[in-house]
Tab-separated table of C-alpha atoms and ligand atoms in Angstrom:
chain	number	residue	atom	x	y	z
A	1	MET	CA	10.754	15.434	-16.812
A	2	SER	CA	13.170	12.823	-15.428
A	3	THR	CA	12.570	9.550	-17.166
A	4	PRO	CA	13.397	6.061	-15.939
A	5	ARG	CA	15.660	3.772	-17.935
A	6	ILE	CA	14.046	1.141	-20.136
A	7	GLU	CA	15.430	-2.342	-19.625
A	8	ALA	CA	14.743	-5.633	-21.337
A	9	LEU	CA	12.135	-7.793	-19.653
A	10	PRO	CA	13.403	-11.226	-18.652
A	11	ASN	CA	11.837	-14.051	-20.642
A	12	GLY	CA	9.141	-16.319	-19.319
A	13	LEU	CA	7.219	-13.951	-17.030
A	14	ALA	CA	3.737	-15.449	-16.859
A	15	ASN	CA	2.574	-14.066	-13.525
A	16	LEU	CA	3.651	-11.774	-10.705
A	17	ALA	CA	5.396	-14.496	-8.710
A	18	ASP	CA	7.718	-15.073	-11.681
A	19	PHE	CA	9.434	-11.750	-11.012
A	20	GLU	CA	10.692	-12.809	-7.596
A	21	ALA	CA	13.590	-15.014	-8.695
A	22	HIS	CA	14.835	-12.311	-11.095
A	23	ALA	CA	14.579	-9.737	-8.331
A	24	HIS	CA	16.476	-11.951	-5.901
A	25	ALA	CA	19.360	-12.194	-8.366
A	26	ARG	CA	19.638	-8.374	-8.503
A	27	VAL	CA	19.010	-7.239	-4.929
A	28	ASP	CA	21.628	-7.506	-2.173
A	29	ALA	CA	20.969	-9.587	0.946
A	30	ASN	CA	20.500	-6.461	3.089
A	31	ALA	CA	17.695	-5.015	0.953
A	32	TRP	CA	16.186	-8.452	0.314
A	33	ALA	CA	15.673	-9.077	4.039
A	34	TYR	CA	14.094	-5.622	4.402
A	35	LEU	CA	11.717	-6.200	1.492
A	36	ASN	CA	10.562	-9.716	2.110
A	37	GLY	CA	10.718	-10.040	5.859
A	38	GLY	CA	7.798	-9.668	8.217
A	39	ALA	CA	7.474	-9.308	11.966
A	40	ALA	CA	8.571	-12.029	14.393
A	41	ASP	CA	7.459	-15.510	13.248
A	42	GLU	CA	5.924	-14.045	10.085
A	43	LEU	CA	2.604	-15.719	10.853
A	44	THR	CA	0.585	-12.770	9.589
A	45	LEU	CA	2.803	-12.391	6.542
A	46	ARG	CA	2.060	-15.994	5.564
A	47	ALA	CA	-1.586	-15.821	6.677
A	48	ASN	CA	-2.330	-13.047	4.180
A	49	ARG	CA	-1.375	-15.227	1.237
A	50	VAL	CA	-2.861	-18.432	2.669
A	51	ALA	CA	-6.209	-16.700	3.222
A	52	TRP	CA	-6.603	-15.614	-0.416
A	53	ASP	CA	-5.675	-19.141	-1.520
A	54	ALA	CA	-8.204	-20.713	0.841
A	55	ILE	CA	-11.159	-18.758	-0.564
A	56	LYS	CA	-12.892	-20.568	-3.414
A	57	LEU	CA	-14.882	-18.918	-6.149
A	58	HIS	CA	-18.348	-20.147	-7.107
A	59	PRO	CA	-18.871	-18.922	-10.660
A	60	ARG	CA	-21.987	-18.356	-12.773
A	61	VAL	CA	-22.100	-19.233	-16.469
A	62	LEU	CA	-23.906	-18.225	-19.655
A	63	ARG	CA	-24.393	-14.642	-18.567
A	64	ASP	CA	-24.172	-11.871	-21.132
A	65	LEU	CA	-20.813	-10.260	-20.364
A	66	ALA	CA	-20.479	-8.152	-23.505
A	67	GLY	CA	-19.367	-4.642	-22.608
A	68	GLY	CA	-18.062	-5.711	-19.202
A	69	HIS	CA	-15.249	-3.741	-17.624
A	70	THR	CA	-13.081	-3.298	-14.518
A	71	ARG	CA	-14.006	0.340	-13.887
A	72	VAL	CA	-14.700	1.473	-10.330
A	73	THR	CA	-15.397	4.768	-8.612
A	74	LEU	CA	-13.061	5.634	-5.760
A	75	LEU	CA	-13.467	8.811	-3.702
A	76	GLY	CA	-15.577	10.250	-6.501
A	77	ARG	CA	-13.168	9.472	-9.351
A	78	GLU	CA	-13.810	6.881	-12.017
A	79	LEU	CA	-10.814	4.576	-12.499
A	80	LEU	CA	-10.202	2.160	-15.355
A	81	HIS	CA	-9.341	-0.538	-12.831
A	82	PRO	CA	-9.068	-0.809	-9.037
A	83	ILE	CA	-5.341	-1.523	-8.577
A	84	LEU	CA	-3.068	0.940	-6.748
A	85	LEU	CA	0.567	0.564	-5.768
A	86	ALA	CA	1.009	0.406	-1.976
A	87	PRO	CA	3.330	2.854	-0.214
A	88	ILE	CA	6.704	1.155	0.092
A	89	ALA	CA	9.669	2.993	1.543
A	90	TYR	CA	13.153	3.546	0.076
A	91	GLN	CA	12.646	2.021	-3.360
A	92	ARG	CA	16.085	3.061	-4.560
A	93	LEU	CA	17.256	0.118	-2.449
A	94	PHE	CA	15.802	-2.125	-5.111
A	95	HIS	CA	16.470	-0.243	-8.333
A	96	VAL	CA	18.409	2.932	-9.182
A	97	ASP	CA	15.256	4.607	-10.510
A	98	GLY	CA	13.277	3.746	-7.374
A	99	GLU	CA	9.905	5.481	-7.102
A	100	LEU	CA	10.434	7.303	-10.418
A	101	ALA	CA	10.087	3.958	-12.198
A	102	ILE	CA	6.874	2.999	-10.454
A	103	ALA	CA	5.299	6.396	-11.172
A	104	HIS	CA	5.886	5.999	-14.908
A	105	ALA	CA	4.657	2.409	-14.788
A	106	ALA	CA	1.499	3.300	-12.858
A	107	ALA	CA	0.760	6.164	-15.253
A	108	ALA	CA	1.239	3.900	-18.277
A	109	GLN	CA	-1.034	1.209	-16.852
A	110	SER	CA	-3.738	3.514	-15.440
A	111	ALA	CA	-2.934	2.392	-11.905
A	112	GLY	CA	-2.994	4.479	-8.749
A	113	LEU	CA	0.025	5.187	-6.587
A	114	ILE	CA	0.398	5.921	-2.895
A	115	LEU	CA	3.813	7.453	-2.367
A	116	SER	CA	5.494	6.466	0.904
A	117	ALA	CA	6.448	9.221	3.332
A	118	GLN	CA	9.816	7.517	3.240
A	119	ALA	CA	10.191	7.655	-0.532
A	120	SER	CA	13.736	7.982	-1.807
A	121	VAL	CA	12.829	10.223	-4.787
A	122	VAL	CA	11.450	13.775	-4.499
A	123	MET	CA	7.672	13.888	-4.540
A	124	GLU	CA	7.376	16.423	-7.379
A	125	ASP	CA	9.217	14.040	-9.747
A	126	ILE	CA	6.704	11.315	-8.886
A	127	ALA	CA	3.669	13.541	-9.319
A	128	GLU	CA	4.723	14.782	-12.753
A	129	PRO	CA	4.240	11.612	-14.848
A	130	MET	CA	1.094	10.642	-12.933
A	131	LEU	CA	-0.542	14.043	-13.431
A	132	ALA	CA	0.541	14.225	-17.076
A	133	GLU	CA	-1.401	11.039	-17.905
A	134	PRO	CA	-5.173	11.587	-17.848
A	135	SER	CA	-5.914	7.867	-17.508
A	136	ALA	CA	-3.579	7.411	-14.516
A	137	GLY	CA	-5.190	6.281	-11.278
A	138	PRO	CA	-5.193	8.277	-8.048
A	139	LEU	CA	-2.038	9.862	-6.704
A	140	TRP	CA	-2.004	9.839	-2.908
A	141	PHE	CA	0.635	10.576	-0.280
A	142	GLN	CA	1.190	8.324	2.730
A	143	LEU	CA	2.154	9.983	5.998
A	144	TYR	CA	3.701	8.907	9.236
A	145	TRP	CA	2.959	11.384	11.987
A	146	ARG	CA	5.889	13.636	12.932
A	147	ASP	CA	5.448	15.469	16.222
A	148	ASP	CA	6.360	18.872	14.850
A	149	ARG	CA	3.331	20.826	13.675
A	150	ASP	CA	5.324	23.425	11.726
A	151	PHE	CA	7.073	20.654	9.852
A	152	MET	CA	3.777	18.847	9.192
A	153	GLN	CA	2.097	22.022	7.993
A	154	ALA	CA	4.906	22.720	5.531
A	155	LEU	CA	4.845	19.100	4.362
A	156	LEU	CA	1.073	19.225	3.794
A	157	ALA	CA	1.425	22.433	1.780
A	158	ARG	CA	4.116	20.841	-0.363
A	159	ILE	CA	2.047	17.679	-0.918
A	160	GLU	CA	-0.950	19.750	-2.008
A	161	ALA	CA	1.144	21.984	-4.273
A	162	ALA	CA	2.675	18.932	-5.944
A	163	GLY	CA	-0.814	17.741	-6.943
A	164	PHE	CA	-1.410	14.781	-4.619
A	165	GLU	CA	-5.134	14.099	-4.256
A	166	ALA	CA	-5.421	12.468	-0.829
A	167	LEU	CA	-3.480	11.767	2.362
A	168	VAL	CA	-3.103	8.292	3.857
A	169	LEU	CA	-2.039	8.282	7.504
A	170	THR	CA	-0.526	4.941	8.476
A	171	VAL	CA	-1.649	4.131	12.001
A	172	ASP	CA	-0.517	0.556	12.577
A	173	ALA	CA	3.204	1.186	12.954
A	174	PRO	CA	4.026	3.830	15.595
A	175	VAL	CA	7.105	1.688	16.084
A	176	HIS	CA	8.707	-0.910	13.820
A	177	GLY	CA	7.538	-4.455	14.337
A	178	ALA	CA	10.063	-6.914	15.747
A	179	ARG	CA	11.444	-7.845	12.360
A	180	ASP	CA	13.712	-10.778	13.039
A	181	ARG	CA	14.715	-11.401	9.433
A	182	GLU	CA	15.837	-7.790	9.058
A	183	ARG	CA	17.744	-7.828	12.324
A	184	ARG	CA	19.506	-11.075	11.480
A	185	ALA	CA	20.619	-9.558	8.192
A	186	GLY	CA	21.796	-6.464	10.084
A	187	PHE	CA	19.700	-4.281	7.792
A	188	LYS	CA	21.025	-0.751	7.407
A	189	LEU	CA	20.114	1.965	4.921
A	190	PRO	CA	23.039	2.803	2.640
A	191	ASP	CA	24.354	6.378	3.060
A	192	ASP	CA	22.996	7.544	-0.308
A	193	ILE	CA	19.384	6.460	0.277
A	194	ARG	CA	17.114	8.385	2.616
A	195	ALA	CA	13.602	9.670	3.124
A	196	ILE	CA	14.319	12.583	0.835
A	197	ASN	CA	10.986	14.377	1.311
A	198	LEU	CA	11.242	14.515	5.091
A	199	GLY	CA	14.491	16.280	5.933
A	200	GLY	CA	16.331	15.302	9.108
A	201	ARG	CA	14.977	13.149	11.898
A	202	LYS	CA	13.830	14.690	15.150
A	203	LYS	CA	16.208	14.152	18.049
A	204	PRO	CA	14.857	11.479	20.439
A	205	LEU	CA	13.460	12.738	23.741
A	206	ASP	CA	15.931	12.728	26.623
A	207	LEU	CA	15.245	9.807	28.917
A	208	GLN	CA	15.607	9.637	32.676
A	209	PRO	CA	17.206	6.538	34.193
A	210	GLY	CA	14.642	3.730	34.277
A	211	GLN	CA	12.476	5.183	31.514
A	212	SER	CA	11.494	3.154	28.468
A	213	ALA	CA	12.899	4.226	25.110
A	214	LEU	CA	9.622	3.126	23.562
A	215	PHE	CA	6.965	4.359	26.001
A	216	ASP	CA	8.768	7.464	27.224
A	217	GLY	CA	10.860	8.238	24.145
A	218	LEU	CA	8.715	7.385	21.123
A	219	MET	CA	5.100	7.103	22.231
A	220	PRO	CA	4.700	10.671	23.519
A	221	ARG	CA	5.305	11.701	19.926
A	222	ALA	CA	3.090	9.132	18.219
A	223	ALA	CA	-0.234	9.976	16.575
A	224	THR	CA	-3.515	9.666	18.467
A	225	TRP	CA	-7.052	10.598	17.400
A	226	ARG	CA	-6.067	14.198	18.220
A	227	GLU	CA	-3.566	14.162	15.381
A	228	VAL	CA	-6.144	12.679	13.014
A	229	ASP	CA	-8.356	15.683	13.778
A	230	TRP	CA	-5.391	18.013	13.343
A	231	LEU	CA	-4.606	16.601	9.908
A	232	ARG	CA	-8.244	16.931	8.876
A	233	ALA	CA	-8.250	20.539	9.999
A	234	HIS	CA	-4.964	21.444	8.309
A	235	SER	CA	-5.395	20.014	4.843
A	236	ARG	CA	-8.127	20.297	2.263
A	237	LEU	CA	-7.238	16.810	0.973
A	238	PRO	CA	-9.334	13.802	1.958
A	239	LEU	CA	-7.673	11.754	4.702
A	240	LEU	CA	-7.620	7.949	4.770
A	241	LEU	CA	-6.266	5.766	7.575
A	242	LYS	CA	-4.138	2.734	6.749
A	243	GLY	CA	-3.931	-0.147	9.198
A	244	VAL	CA	-7.217	-0.014	11.105
A	245	SER	CA	-8.344	-3.522	11.991
A	246	HIS	CA	-10.891	-3.140	14.836
A	247	ALA	CA	-14.470	-2.245	13.930
A	248	ASP	CA	-14.696	0.263	16.815
A	249	ASP	CA	-11.639	2.130	15.516
A	250	ALA	CA	-13.047	2.012	11.998
A	251	ARG	CA	-16.346	3.533	13.160
A	252	GLU	CA	-14.523	6.210	15.129
A	253	ALA	CA	-12.444	7.098	12.075
A	254	LEU	CA	-15.523	7.604	9.926
A	255	GLN	CA	-17.235	9.617	12.663
A	256	ARG	CA	-14.231	11.916	12.652
A	257	GLY	CA	-14.594	12.535	8.940
A	258	VAL	CA	-11.975	10.124	7.602
A	259	ALA	CA	-12.712	9.470	3.914
A	260	GLY	CA	-11.782	5.802	3.825
A	261	LEU	CA	-9.692	3.014	5.308
A	262	VAL	CA	-6.934	0.809	3.991
A	263	VAL	CA	-7.557	-2.593	5.557
A	264	SER	CA	-3.982	-3.660	6.078
A	265	ASN	CA	-1.742	-5.430	8.548
A	266	HIS	CA	1.290	-3.737	6.995
A	267	GLY	CA	2.063	-6.851	4.992
A	268	GLY	CA	2.765	-8.717	8.237
A	269	ARG	CA	5.558	-6.293	9.171
A	270	ALA	CA	4.078	-4.614	12.248
A	271	LEU	CA	2.195	-6.757	14.798
A	272	ASP	CA	2.582	-10.472	14.176
A	273	THR	CA	-0.402	-12.811	14.718
A	274	LEU	CA	-2.949	-10.317	13.362
A	275	PRO	CA	-5.597	-11.972	11.188
A	276	ALA	CA	-5.156	-12.006	7.438
A	277	THR	CA	-6.644	-9.011	5.672
A	278	ALA	CA	-9.070	-11.322	3.833
A	279	GLU	CA	-10.479	-12.066	7.316
A	280	LEU	CA	-10.476	-8.446	8.500
A	281	LEU	CA	-12.131	-7.008	5.413
A	282	PRO	CA	-15.604	-8.631	5.601
A	283	ARG	CA	-15.868	-7.776	9.313
A	284	LEU	CA	-15.132	-4.138	8.632
A	285	ARG	CA	-17.525	-4.040	5.686
A	286	ALA	CA	-20.270	-5.527	7.868
A	287	ALA	CA	-19.537	-3.019	10.635
A	288	LEU	CA	-19.402	0.062	8.409
A	289	GLY	CA	-22.074	-0.633	5.818
A	290	ALA	CA	-22.056	-0.403	2.051
A	291	GLU	CA	-21.090	3.258	1.704
A	292	ALA	CA	-17.689	3.248	3.456
A	293	THR	CA	-14.591	3.266	1.258
A	294	LEU	CA	-12.453	0.211	2.042
A	295	ILE	CA	-9.225	-0.637	0.267
A	296	VAL	CA	-7.383	-3.824	1.085
A	297	ASP	CA	-3.774	-4.992	0.812
A	298	GLY	CA	-1.626	-7.909	1.924
A	299	GLY	CA	-0.615	-10.910	-0.126
A	300	ILE	CA	-2.461	-9.875	-3.285
A	301	SER	CA	-0.746	-11.209	-6.383
A	302	ARG	CA	-3.440	-12.775	-8.593
A	303	GLY	CA	-6.411	-11.465	-10.522
A	304	THR	CA	-8.553	-13.939	-8.573
A	305	ASP	CA	-7.307	-12.309	-5.323
A	306	VAL	CA	-8.570	-8.943	-6.562
A	307	LEU	CA	-11.945	-10.427	-7.483
A	308	LYS	CA	-12.192	-12.151	-4.080
A	309	ALA	CA	-11.345	-8.856	-2.386
A	310	PHE	CA	-14.321	-7.253	-4.142
A	311	ALA	CA	-16.535	-10.183	-3.194
A	312	LEU	CA	-15.528	-9.554	0.453
A	313	GLY	CA	-16.367	-5.860	0.240
A	314	ALA	CA	-13.318	-3.987	-1.086
A	315	ASN	CA	-13.584	-0.887	-3.284
A	316	ALA	CA	-9.973	-1.131	-4.477
A	317	VAL	CA	-6.781	-3.086	-3.744
A	318	LEU	CA	-3.140	-2.228	-3.137
A	319	LEU	CA	-0.330	-4.259	-4.574
A	320	GLY	CA	2.763	-4.477	-2.346
A	321	ARG	CA	5.899	-6.598	-2.526
A	322	PRO	CA	5.130	-8.163	-5.932
A	323	TYR	CA	5.497	-4.826	-7.706
A	324	VAL	CA	8.796	-4.214	-5.940
A	325	HIS	CA	10.004	-7.573	-7.210
A	326	ALA	CA	9.034	-6.394	-10.710
A	327	LEU	CA	10.845	-3.090	-10.096
A	328	ALA	CA	14.013	-4.888	-9.062
A	329	ALA	CA	13.760	-7.342	-11.953
A	330	ALA	CA	13.243	-4.851	-14.764
A	331	GLY	CA	12.640	-1.273	-13.575
A	332	ALA	CA	9.710	0.728	-14.935
A	333	LEU	CA	8.964	-1.790	-17.669
A	334	GLY	CA	8.888	-4.600	-15.111
A	335	VAL	CA	6.314	-2.797	-12.964
A	336	ALA	CA	4.210	-1.873	-16.000
A	337	HIS	CA	4.279	-5.494	-17.129
A	338	ALA	CA	3.297	-6.743	-13.663
A	339	LEU	CA	0.348	-4.352	-13.589
A	340	ARG	CA	-0.732	-5.455	-17.059
A	341	LEU	CA	-0.554	-9.128	-16.048
A	342	LEU	CA	-2.650	-8.493	-12.944
A	343	ARG	CA	-5.267	-6.505	-14.880
A	344	ASP	CA	-5.477	-9.226	-17.505
A	345	GLU	CA	-5.855	-11.900	-14.839
A	346	LEU	CA	-8.607	-9.858	-13.198
A	347	GLU	CA	-10.524	-9.574	-16.466
A	348	ILE	CA	-10.177	-13.294	-17.088
A	349	ALA	CA	-11.335	-14.091	-13.531
A	350	MET	CA	-14.356	-11.825	-13.972
A	351	ALA	CA	-15.296	-13.351	-17.302
A	352	LEU	CA	-14.939	-16.892	-15.977
A	353	SER	CA	-17.032	-16.077	-12.899
A	354	GLY	CA	-19.870	-14.395	-14.745
A	355	CYS	CA	-19.080	-10.894	-13.443
A	356	LYS	CA	-19.657	-8.159	-15.983
A	357	THR	CA	-18.478	-5.481	-13.582
A	358	LEU	CA	-16.855	-5.513	-10.186
A	359	ALA	CA	-20.163	-4.434	-8.673
A	360	ASP	CA	-21.371	-7.951	-9.549
A	361	ALA	CA	-18.787	-9.475	-7.203
A	362	GLY	CA	-20.487	-10.033	-3.867
A	363	PRO	CA	-20.587	-12.760	-1.228
A	364	GLN	CA	-22.615	-14.947	-3.620
A	365	LEU	CA	-19.451	-15.339	-5.692
A	366	LEU	CA	-17.713	-17.193	-2.852
A	367	TRP	CA	-18.059	-20.918	-2.231
A	368	THR	CA	-19.381	-21.842	1.197
A	369	SER	CA	-19.287	-25.472	2.171
B	401	FMN	C1	9.723	-2.993	2.107
B	401	FMN	C2	8.399	-2.450	2.558
B	401	FMN	C3	8.309	-1.120	2.941
B	401	FMN	C4	7.087	-0.589	3.320
B	401	FMN	N1	6.994	0.738	3.622
B	401	FMN	C5	5.797	1.260	3.979
B	401	FMN	C6	5.667	2.651	4.217
B	401	FMN	O1	6.614	3.418	4.097
B	401	FMN	N2	4.449	3.114	4.605
B	401	FMN	C7	3.356	2.283	4.741
B	401	FMN	O2	2.268	2.752	5.098
B	401	FMN	N3	3.452	0.970	4.478
B	401	FMN	C8	4.631	0.452	4.101
B	401	FMN	N4	4.713	-0.880	3.791
B	401	FMN	C9	3.482	-1.726	3.804
B	401	FMN	C10	2.799	-1.685	2.434
B	401	FMN	O3	2.239	-0.438	2.160
B	401	FMN	C11	1.654	-2.722	2.329
B	401	FMN	O4	0.757	-2.513	3.390
B	401	FMN	C12	2.135	-4.172	2.333
B	401	FMN	O5	3.360	-4.311	1.676
B	401	FMN	C13	1.069	-5.042	1.674
B	401	FMN	O6	1.423	-6.363	1.733
B	401	FMN	P1	2.090	-7.183	0.490
B	401	FMN	O7	3.505	-6.710	0.419
B	401	FMN	O8	1.956	-8.582	0.945
B	401	FMN	O9	1.298	-6.879	-0.750
B	401	FMN	C14	5.931	-1.428	3.376
B	401	FMN	C15	6.036	-2.769	2.975
B	401	FMN	C16	7.240	-3.259	2.546
B	401	FMN	C17	7.293	-4.695	2.086
């Protein structure tokens, strides 16, 4: 098994935000703009964080919390805690070990991992440490649709053979958002980092004069509900959709047999001015009912955020940029430490709110003025 290097942790790391300054010192300006930027005016990027901060908890006291725990059941599997690492592309931009480091960290901290379609490490090397650790969380593979059914079929077979347990089709980014920060920095992938599990890119469609590169070049190849059905029919793995924000789309997804949704605005990187995910989540929960599987991401960096997400109807959460800051700051050990800090904060938040389990976190836990 390939193993990641073990580095010293910087001193004084009390919470996830503390990793950011260390990461900044180690990541070049090109990769930093790619990691931290959002779309356009970055209103949604900021709104995600602001929304978690604006929600106040309304705790109960003197409850018997002995034997409490953070366990949850997700797609039929019991997990020690509800934190998964979000799919983030090209992680070798941020640390030489890239996704290998986060796989070892997730396995060590019983977290789940959703590997990006655009991972920069081969998928089998990621699956190995996760599958070797019985207490590891779920191992899922994120997909972007590629309009080449033979290619997709071979990719699905490889994902299944490697031991991934579910597919997550990202549906909110058929084209990159207008990422000003990235464009100002002139972001470019270095020659030695690529989406190693995907092979070459498909040649763009030939355009006639007057045609739009986006609507005539890219969109004919983008996923629609047809492709959702195709994926369901061509893989035995459960399929989740990431980036559904409208209740009608959410209902349609479930009607088509989708196993769950990731309530996400792509960390503010796709369409700017979308609501914060803390606003989207309760709407979708109300529309879909108690049984639907809803996972939320965007701006989560505190144990109280995770508890609030449960109070708003989440079944699990994804951690995004903060774990990449930890990766850049201190490799596998950094990510493991970040996960441990977040789990500890979650337990503390539960204990101080009178929640013995996450099932106790409902709307009654939130302050309404
Ligand atoms: C640098 C970067 C790359 C990302 N790459 C992907 C990706 O390949 N696939 C995907 O579905 N989402 C991708 N995302 C979105 C994340 O999965 C997640 O939705 C988002 O980062 C959550 O917001 P947060 O960073 O505020 O926690 C990426 C996000 C970042 C910051």
